[in-house]
mmCIF file of C-alpha atoms in Angstrom:
data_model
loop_
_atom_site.group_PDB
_atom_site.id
_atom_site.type_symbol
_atom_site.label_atom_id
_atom_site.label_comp_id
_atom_site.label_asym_id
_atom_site.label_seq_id
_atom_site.Cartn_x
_atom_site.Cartn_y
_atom_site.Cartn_z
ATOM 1 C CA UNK A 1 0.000 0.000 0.000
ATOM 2 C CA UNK A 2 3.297 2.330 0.268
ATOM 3 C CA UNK A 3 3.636 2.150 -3.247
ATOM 4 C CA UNK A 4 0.171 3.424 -4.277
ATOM 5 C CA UNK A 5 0.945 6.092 -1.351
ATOM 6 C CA UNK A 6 4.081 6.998 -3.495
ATOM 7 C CA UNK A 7 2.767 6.976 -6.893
ATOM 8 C CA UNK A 8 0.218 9.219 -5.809
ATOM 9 C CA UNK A 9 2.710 11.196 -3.896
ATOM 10 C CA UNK A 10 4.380 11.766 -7.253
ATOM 11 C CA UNK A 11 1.357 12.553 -9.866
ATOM 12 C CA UNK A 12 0.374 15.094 -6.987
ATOM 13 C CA UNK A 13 4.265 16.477 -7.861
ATOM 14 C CA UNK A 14 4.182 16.094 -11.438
ATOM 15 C CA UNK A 15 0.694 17.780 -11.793
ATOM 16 C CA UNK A 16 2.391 20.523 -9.644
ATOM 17 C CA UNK A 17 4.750 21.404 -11.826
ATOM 18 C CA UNK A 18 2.197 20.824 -15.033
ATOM 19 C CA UNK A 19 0.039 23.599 -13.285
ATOM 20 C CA UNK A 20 3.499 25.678 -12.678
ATOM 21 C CA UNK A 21 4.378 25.620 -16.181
ATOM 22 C CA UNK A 22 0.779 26.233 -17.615
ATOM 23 C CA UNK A 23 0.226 29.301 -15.320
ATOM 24 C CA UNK A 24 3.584 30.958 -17.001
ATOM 25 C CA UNK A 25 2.328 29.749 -19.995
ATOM 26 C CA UNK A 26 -0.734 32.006 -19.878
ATOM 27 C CA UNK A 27 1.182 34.772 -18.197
ATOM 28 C CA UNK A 28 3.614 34.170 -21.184
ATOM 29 C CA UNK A 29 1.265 34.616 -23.446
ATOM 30 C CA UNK A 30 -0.742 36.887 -22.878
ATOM 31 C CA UNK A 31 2.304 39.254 -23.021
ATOM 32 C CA UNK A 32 2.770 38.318 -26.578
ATOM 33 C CA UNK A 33 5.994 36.317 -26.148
ATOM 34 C CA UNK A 34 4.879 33.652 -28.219
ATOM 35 C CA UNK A 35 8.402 31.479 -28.187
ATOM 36 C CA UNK A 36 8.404 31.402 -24.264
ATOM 37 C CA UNK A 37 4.705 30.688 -24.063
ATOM 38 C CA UNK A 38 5.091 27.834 -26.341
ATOM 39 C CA UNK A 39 8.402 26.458 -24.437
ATOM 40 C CA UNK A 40 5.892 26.794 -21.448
ATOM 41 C CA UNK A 41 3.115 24.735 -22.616
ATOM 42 C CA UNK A 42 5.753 21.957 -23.751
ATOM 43 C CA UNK A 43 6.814 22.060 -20.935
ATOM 44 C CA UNK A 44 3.197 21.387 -18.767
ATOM 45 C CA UNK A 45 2.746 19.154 -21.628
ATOM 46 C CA UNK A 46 5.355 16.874 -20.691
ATOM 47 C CA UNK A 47 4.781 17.080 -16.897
ATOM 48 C CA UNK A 48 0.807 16.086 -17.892
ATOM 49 C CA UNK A 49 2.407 13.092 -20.248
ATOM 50 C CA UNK A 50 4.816 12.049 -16.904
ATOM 51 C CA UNK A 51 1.394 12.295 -14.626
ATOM 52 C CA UNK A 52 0.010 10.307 -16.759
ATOM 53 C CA UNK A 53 2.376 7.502 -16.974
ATOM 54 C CA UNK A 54 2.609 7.625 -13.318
ATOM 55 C CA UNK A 55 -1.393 7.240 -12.860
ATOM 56 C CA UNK A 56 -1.100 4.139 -15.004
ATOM 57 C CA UNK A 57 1.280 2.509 -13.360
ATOM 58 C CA UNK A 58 -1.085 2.941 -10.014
ATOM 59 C CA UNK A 59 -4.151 1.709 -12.154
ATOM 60 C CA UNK A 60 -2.256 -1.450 -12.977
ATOM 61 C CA UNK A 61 -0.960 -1.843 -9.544
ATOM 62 C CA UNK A 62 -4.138 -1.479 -8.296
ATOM 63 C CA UNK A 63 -5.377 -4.076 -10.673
ATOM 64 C CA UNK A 64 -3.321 -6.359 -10.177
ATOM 65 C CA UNK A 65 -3.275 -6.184 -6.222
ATOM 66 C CA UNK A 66 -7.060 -6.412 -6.200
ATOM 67 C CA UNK A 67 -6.408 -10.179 -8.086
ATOM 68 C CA UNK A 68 -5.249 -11.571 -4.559
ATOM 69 C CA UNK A 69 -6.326 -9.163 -2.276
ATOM 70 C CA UNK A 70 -9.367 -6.756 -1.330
ATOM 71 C CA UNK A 71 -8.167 -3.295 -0.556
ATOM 72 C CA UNK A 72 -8.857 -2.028 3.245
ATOM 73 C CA UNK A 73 -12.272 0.302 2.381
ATOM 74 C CA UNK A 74 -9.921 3.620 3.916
ATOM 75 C CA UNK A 75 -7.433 2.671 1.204
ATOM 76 C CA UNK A 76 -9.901 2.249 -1.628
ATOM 77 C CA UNK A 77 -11.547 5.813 -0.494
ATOM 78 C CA UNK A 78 -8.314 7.436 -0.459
ATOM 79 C CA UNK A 79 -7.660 6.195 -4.043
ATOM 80 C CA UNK A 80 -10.528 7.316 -4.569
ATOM 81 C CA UNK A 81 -10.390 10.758 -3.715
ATOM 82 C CA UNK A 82 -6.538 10.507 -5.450
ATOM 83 C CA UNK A 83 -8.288 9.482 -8.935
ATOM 84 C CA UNK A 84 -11.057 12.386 -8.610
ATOM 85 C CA UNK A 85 -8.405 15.088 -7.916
ATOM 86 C CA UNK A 86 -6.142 13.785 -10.675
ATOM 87 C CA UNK A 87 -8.872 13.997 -13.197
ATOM 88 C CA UNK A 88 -10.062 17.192 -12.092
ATOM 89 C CA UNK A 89 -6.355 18.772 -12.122
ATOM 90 C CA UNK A 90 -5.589 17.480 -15.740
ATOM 91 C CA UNK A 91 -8.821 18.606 -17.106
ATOM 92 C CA UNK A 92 -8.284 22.180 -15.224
ATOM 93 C CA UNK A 93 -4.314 22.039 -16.464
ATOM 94 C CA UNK A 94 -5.860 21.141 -20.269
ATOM 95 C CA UNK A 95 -8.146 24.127 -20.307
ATOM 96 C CA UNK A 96 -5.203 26.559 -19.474
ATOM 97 C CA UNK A 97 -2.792 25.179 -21.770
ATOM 98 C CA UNK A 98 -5.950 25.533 -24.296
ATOM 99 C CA UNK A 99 -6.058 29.051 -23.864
#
């Protein structure tokens, strides 16, 4: 159960610095310095695609642990709550970088 602690530990960093770079994207941007705003938003991009490796990894993990073993109901709702906050931070992160 550490390890789904730690992936979720480090799509909460990864999303971080998606958000980071996506903010100074905008700010970037909308001061008309179109080579940094687009070195920004590569940048969030990649952090998103790194997230999103990460989250997989968990998924399968998950998966895979749930074969043998049923999750303790606290560890399932934290998850949970993990999954819901990644979606809603990727989705918020896409609509910036959209700008």
């Amino acid at each position: 159960m550490r390890a789904i602690k730690k992936y979720v530990e480090a799509i909460d960093e990864e999303l971080e610095g998606a958000k980071d770079y996506a903010e100074k994207y905008v700010e970037a941007k909308a001061k008309g310095d179109v080579s940094r705003a687009n070195r920004y938003k590569e940048m969030a991009s990649d952090e998103l695609k790194h997230s999103s490796y990460i989250h997989e990894w968990a998924v399968n993990e998950i998966a895979s642990l749930s074969k043998v073993y049923t999750p303790p109901v606290e560890m399932q709702k934290k998850w949970d709550e993990a999954h819901a906050k990644y979606v809603e931070n990727v989705a918020w992160i896409r609509q910036m970088l959209a700008m």
